[in-house]
GROMACS .gro file of C-alpha atoms in nm:
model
  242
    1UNK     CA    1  12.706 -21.322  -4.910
    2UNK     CA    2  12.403 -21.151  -4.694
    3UNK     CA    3  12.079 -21.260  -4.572
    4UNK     CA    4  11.887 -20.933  -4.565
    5UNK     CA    5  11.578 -20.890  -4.439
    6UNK     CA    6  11.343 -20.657  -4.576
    7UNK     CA    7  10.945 -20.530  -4.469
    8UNK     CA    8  10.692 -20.577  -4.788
    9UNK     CA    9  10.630 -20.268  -4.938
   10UNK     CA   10  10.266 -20.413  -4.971
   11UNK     CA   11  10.195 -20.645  -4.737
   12UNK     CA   12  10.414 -20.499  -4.455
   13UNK     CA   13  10.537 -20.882  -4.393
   14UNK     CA   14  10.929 -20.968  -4.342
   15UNK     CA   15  11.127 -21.098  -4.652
   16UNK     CA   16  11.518 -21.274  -4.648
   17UNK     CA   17  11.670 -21.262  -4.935
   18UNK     CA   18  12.039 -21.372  -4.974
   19UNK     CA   19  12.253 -21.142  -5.178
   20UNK     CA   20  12.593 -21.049  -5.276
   21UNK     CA   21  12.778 -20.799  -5.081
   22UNK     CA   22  13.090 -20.563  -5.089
   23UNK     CA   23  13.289 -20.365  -4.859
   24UNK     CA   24  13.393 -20.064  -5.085
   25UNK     CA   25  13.561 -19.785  -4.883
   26UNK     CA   26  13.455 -19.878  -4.561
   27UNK     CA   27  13.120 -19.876  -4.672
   28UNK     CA   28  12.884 -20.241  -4.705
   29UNK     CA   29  12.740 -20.212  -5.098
   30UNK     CA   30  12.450 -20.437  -5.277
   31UNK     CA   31  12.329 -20.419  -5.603
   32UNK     CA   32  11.949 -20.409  -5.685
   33UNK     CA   33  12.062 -20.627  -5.985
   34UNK     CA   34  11.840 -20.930  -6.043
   35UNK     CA   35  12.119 -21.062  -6.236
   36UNK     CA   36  12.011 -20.795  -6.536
   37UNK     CA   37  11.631 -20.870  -6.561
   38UNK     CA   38  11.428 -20.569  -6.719
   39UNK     CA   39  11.249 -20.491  -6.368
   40UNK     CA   40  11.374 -20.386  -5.984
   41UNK     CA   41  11.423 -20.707  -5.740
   42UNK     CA   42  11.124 -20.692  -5.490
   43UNK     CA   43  11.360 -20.633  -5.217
   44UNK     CA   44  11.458 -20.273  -5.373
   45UNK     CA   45  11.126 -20.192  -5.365
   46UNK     CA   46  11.084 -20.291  -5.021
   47UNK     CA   47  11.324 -20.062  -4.872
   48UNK     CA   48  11.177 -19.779  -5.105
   49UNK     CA   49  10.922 -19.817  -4.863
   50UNK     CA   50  11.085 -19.896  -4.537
   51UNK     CA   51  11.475 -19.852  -4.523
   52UNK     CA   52  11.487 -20.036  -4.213
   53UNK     CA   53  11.635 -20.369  -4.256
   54UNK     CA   54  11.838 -20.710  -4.065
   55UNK     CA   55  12.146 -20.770  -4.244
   56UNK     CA   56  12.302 -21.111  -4.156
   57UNK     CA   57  12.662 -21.254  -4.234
   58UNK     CA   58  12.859 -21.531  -4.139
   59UNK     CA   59  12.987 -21.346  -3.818
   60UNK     CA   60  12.706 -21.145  -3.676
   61UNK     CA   61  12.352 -20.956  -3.730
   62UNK     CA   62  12.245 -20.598  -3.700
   63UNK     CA   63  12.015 -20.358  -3.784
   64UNK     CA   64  12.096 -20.098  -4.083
   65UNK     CA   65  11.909 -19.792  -4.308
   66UNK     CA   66  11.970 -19.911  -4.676
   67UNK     CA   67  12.037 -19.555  -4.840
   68UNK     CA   68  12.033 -19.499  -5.193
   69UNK     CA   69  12.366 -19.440  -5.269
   70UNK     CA   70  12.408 -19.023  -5.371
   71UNK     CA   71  12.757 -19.134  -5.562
   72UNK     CA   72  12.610 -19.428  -5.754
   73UNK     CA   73  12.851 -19.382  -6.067
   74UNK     CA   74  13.153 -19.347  -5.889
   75UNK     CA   75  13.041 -19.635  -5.624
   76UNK     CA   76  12.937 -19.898  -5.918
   77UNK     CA   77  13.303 -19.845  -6.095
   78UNK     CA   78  13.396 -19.929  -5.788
   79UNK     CA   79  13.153 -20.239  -5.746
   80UNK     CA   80  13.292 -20.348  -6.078
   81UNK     CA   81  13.609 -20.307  -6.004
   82UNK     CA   82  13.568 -20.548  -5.727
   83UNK     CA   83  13.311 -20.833  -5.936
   84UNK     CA   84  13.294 -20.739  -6.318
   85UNK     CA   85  12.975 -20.978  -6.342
   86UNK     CA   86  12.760 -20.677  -6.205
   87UNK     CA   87  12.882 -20.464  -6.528
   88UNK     CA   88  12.738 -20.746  -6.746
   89UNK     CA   89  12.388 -20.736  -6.516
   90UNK     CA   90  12.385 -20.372  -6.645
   91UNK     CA   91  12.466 -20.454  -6.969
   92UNK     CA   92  12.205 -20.698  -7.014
   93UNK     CA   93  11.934 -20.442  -6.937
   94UNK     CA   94  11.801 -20.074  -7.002
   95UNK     CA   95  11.743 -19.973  -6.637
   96UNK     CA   96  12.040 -19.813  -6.407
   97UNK     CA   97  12.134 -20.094  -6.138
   98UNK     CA   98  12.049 -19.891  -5.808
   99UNK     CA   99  12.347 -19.924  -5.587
  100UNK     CA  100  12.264 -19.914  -5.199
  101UNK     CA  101  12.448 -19.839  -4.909
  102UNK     CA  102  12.343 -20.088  -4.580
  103UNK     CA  103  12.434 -19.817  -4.259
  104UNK     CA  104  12.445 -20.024  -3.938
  105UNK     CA  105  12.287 -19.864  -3.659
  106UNK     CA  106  12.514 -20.034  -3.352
  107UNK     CA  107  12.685 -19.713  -3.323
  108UNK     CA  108  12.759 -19.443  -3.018
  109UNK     CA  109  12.599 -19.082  -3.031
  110UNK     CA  110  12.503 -19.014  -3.400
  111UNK     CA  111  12.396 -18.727  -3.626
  112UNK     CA  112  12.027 -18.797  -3.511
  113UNK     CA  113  12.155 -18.803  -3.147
  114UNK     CA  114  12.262 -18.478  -3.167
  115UNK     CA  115  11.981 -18.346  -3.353
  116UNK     CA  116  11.774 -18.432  -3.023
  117UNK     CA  117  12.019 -18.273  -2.798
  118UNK     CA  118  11.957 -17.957  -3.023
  119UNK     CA  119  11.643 -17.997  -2.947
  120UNK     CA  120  11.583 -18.082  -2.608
  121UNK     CA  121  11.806 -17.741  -2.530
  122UNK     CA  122  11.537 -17.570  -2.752
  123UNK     CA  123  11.265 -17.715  -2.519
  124UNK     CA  124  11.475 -17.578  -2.230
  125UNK     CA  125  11.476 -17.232  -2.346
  126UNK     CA  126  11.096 -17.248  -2.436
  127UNK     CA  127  11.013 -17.383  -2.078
  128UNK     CA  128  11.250 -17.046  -1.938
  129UNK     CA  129  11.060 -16.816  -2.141
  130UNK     CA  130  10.743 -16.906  -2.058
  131UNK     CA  131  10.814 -16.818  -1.692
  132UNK     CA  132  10.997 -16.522  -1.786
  133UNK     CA  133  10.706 -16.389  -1.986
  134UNK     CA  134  10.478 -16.447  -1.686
  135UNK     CA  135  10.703 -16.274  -1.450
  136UNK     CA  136  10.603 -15.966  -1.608
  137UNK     CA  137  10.941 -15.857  -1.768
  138UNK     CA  138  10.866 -15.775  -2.162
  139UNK     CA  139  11.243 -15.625  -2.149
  140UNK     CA  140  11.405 -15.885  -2.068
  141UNK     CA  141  11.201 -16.154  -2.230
  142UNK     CA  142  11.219 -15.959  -2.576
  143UNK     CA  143  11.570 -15.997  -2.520
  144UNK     CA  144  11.596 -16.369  -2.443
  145UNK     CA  145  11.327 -16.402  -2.708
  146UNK     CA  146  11.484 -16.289  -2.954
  147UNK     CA  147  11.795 -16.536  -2.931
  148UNK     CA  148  11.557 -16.808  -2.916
  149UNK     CA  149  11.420 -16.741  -3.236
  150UNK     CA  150  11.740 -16.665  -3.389
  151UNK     CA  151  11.862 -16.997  -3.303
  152UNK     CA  152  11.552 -17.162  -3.422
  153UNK     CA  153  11.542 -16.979  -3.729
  154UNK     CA  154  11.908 -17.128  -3.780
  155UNK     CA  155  11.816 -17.469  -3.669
  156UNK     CA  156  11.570 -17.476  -3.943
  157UNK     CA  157  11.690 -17.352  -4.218
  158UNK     CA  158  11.995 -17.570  -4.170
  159UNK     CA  159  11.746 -17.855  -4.159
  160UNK     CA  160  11.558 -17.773  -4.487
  161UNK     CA  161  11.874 -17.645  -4.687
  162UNK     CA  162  12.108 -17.990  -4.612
  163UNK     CA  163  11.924 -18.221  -4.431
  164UNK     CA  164  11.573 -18.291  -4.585
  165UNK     CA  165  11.733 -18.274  -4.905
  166UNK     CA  166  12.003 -18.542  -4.790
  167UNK     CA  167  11.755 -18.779  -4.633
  168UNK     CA  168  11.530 -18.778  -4.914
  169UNK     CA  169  11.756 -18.791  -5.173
  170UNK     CA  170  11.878 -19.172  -5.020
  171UNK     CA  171  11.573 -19.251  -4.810
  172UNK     CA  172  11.252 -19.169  -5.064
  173UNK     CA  173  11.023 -19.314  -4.834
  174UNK     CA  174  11.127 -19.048  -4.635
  175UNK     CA  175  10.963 -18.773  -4.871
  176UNK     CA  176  10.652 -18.719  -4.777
  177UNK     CA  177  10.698 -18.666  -4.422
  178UNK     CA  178  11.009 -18.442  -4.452
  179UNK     CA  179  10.777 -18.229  -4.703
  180UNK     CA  180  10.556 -18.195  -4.380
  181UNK     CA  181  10.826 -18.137  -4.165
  182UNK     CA  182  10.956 -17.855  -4.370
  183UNK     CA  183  10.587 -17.681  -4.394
  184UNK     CA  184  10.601 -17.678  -4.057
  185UNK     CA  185  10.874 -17.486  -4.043
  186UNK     CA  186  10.694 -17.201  -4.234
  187UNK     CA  187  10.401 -17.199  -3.991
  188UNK     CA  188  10.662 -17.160  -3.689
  189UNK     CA  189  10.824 -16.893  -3.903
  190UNK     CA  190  10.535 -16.689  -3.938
  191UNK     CA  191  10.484 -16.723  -3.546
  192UNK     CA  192  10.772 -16.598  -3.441
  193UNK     CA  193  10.735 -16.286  -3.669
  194UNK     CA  194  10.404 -16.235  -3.496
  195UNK     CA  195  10.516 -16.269  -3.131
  196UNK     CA  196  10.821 -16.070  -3.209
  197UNK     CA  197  10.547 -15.801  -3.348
  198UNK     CA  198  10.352 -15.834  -3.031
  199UNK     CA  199  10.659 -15.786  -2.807
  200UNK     CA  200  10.754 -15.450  -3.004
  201UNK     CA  201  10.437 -15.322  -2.978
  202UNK     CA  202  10.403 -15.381  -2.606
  203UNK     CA  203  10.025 -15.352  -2.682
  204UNK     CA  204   9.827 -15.681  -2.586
  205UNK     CA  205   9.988 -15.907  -2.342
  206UNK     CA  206   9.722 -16.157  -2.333
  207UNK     CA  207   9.754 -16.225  -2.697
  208UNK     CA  208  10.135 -16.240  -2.666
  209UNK     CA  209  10.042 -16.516  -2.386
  210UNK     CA  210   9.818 -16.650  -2.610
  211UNK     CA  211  10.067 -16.670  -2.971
  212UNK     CA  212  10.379 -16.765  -2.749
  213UNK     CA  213  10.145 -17.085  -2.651
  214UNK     CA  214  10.045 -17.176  -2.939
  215UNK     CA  215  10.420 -17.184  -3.092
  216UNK     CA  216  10.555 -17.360  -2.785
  217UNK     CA  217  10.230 -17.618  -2.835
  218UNK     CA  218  10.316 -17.664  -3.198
  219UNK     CA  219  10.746 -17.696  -3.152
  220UNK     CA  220  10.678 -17.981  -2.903
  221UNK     CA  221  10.445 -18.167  -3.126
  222UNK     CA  222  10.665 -18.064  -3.420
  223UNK     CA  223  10.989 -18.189  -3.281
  224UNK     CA  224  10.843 -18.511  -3.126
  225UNK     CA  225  10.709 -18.590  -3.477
  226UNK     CA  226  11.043 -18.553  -3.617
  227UNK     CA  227  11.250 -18.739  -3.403
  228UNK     CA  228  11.033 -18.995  -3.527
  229UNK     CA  229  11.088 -18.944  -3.869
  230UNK     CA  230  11.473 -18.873  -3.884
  231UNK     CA  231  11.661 -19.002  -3.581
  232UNK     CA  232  11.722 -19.307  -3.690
  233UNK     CA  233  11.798 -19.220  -4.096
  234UNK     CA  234  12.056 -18.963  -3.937
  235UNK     CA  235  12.213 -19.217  -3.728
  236UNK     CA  236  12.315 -19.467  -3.998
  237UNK     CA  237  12.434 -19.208  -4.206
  238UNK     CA  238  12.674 -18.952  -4.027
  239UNK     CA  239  12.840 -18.913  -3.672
  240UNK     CA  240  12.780 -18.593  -3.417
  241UNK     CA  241  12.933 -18.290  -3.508
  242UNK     CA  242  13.208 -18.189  -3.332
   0.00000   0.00000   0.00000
């Protein structure tokens, strides 16, 4: 048995609840089952909201993301395997028992860790062309420009192709904000295709001041906002790469 805490989906006020819990391939399972009643526990809907909760046992308590579980067939066998009274819960009702995944967040360099090391080096490279641009070398910062973007371009699309799609699939509060996220990433798009435009053309340099600005203005907003939106969510699911 748990006590987990959750934060009211409506009232934004801290709720304990004691549940049942399982350790199913070294993951730490509950079952939104309210013992087979037709509607979700209130606690389920809680972390719809806010995935962010206290789990306590007899031992210790930490903080952990409860995920929606992407393998929730496979994971409820299991669950049933380990306490057959959750197969007659879903038996005794019409609704699919969410199964969720508690991630504890007590845990050295994550996924989200590196996603700020990725980046802070992108911050780096904006700060170098900046200078390099008012040096007075279009060469050579067309050059280094170019890489940027690439690696942008790649840090982005890698974002909206796995990521978003992973975080909102098992956070849904999430959602919205990822949506945003990945709208932003069409706005930077279309700004690097301008200021690599202006640095072809060699034509206006105080525009090309003025466009490379405005995309290094809206990647630091951009990736500040996200951090805040992410980090942790990529933490409690997944270690750093390599």
């Amino acid at each position: 048995m748990i006590q987990l805490t959750t934060t009211g989906a409506r009232t934004g006020r801290k709720h304990r609840v004691t549940l049942g819990a399982l350790h199913i391939d070294g993951r730490l399972v509950v079952v939104a089952s309210a013992m087979g009643l037709p509607k979700h526990p209130a606690w389920y809907h809680n972390i719809r909201k806010n995935p962010l909760v206290t789990v306590e046992t007899d031992t210790e308590t930490f903080e952990a993301m409860a995920a929606i579980a992407p393998d929730r067939d496979a994971l409820f066998a299991k669950v049933v395997e380990q306490q057959p009274g959750f197969g007659d819960y879903q038996a005794r009702t019409t609704r699919v028992l969410p199964v969720l995944v508690l991630h504890r967040l007590d845990r050295v360099r994550r996924m989200g860790d590196w996603i700020v090391e990725v980046h802070d080096w992108l911050r780096t490279e904006l700060r170098d062309l900046r200078a390099q641009l008012d040096s007075g070398e279009p060469l050579s910062f067309g050059k280094r420009c170019l890489g940027f973007c690439s690696a942008l371009t790649r840090h982005h699309t890698g974002e909206d192709t796995a990521i978003f799609p992973m975080l909102a699939a098992q956070f849904p509060a999430l959602a919205p904000a990822l949506t945003k996220l990945g709208e932003e990433h069409v706005v930077v798009a279309q700004l690097q295709e301008q200021i690599q435009r202006l640095v072809d053309e060699e034509s206006d340099p105080a525009r090309l001041h003025a466009e490379f600005d405005r995309l290094a203005s809206l990647l630091d907003s951009h990736f500040t906002y996200e951090e805040s939106v992410i980090v942790t969510a990529l933490n409690a699911l997944a270690p750093a790469p390599g």
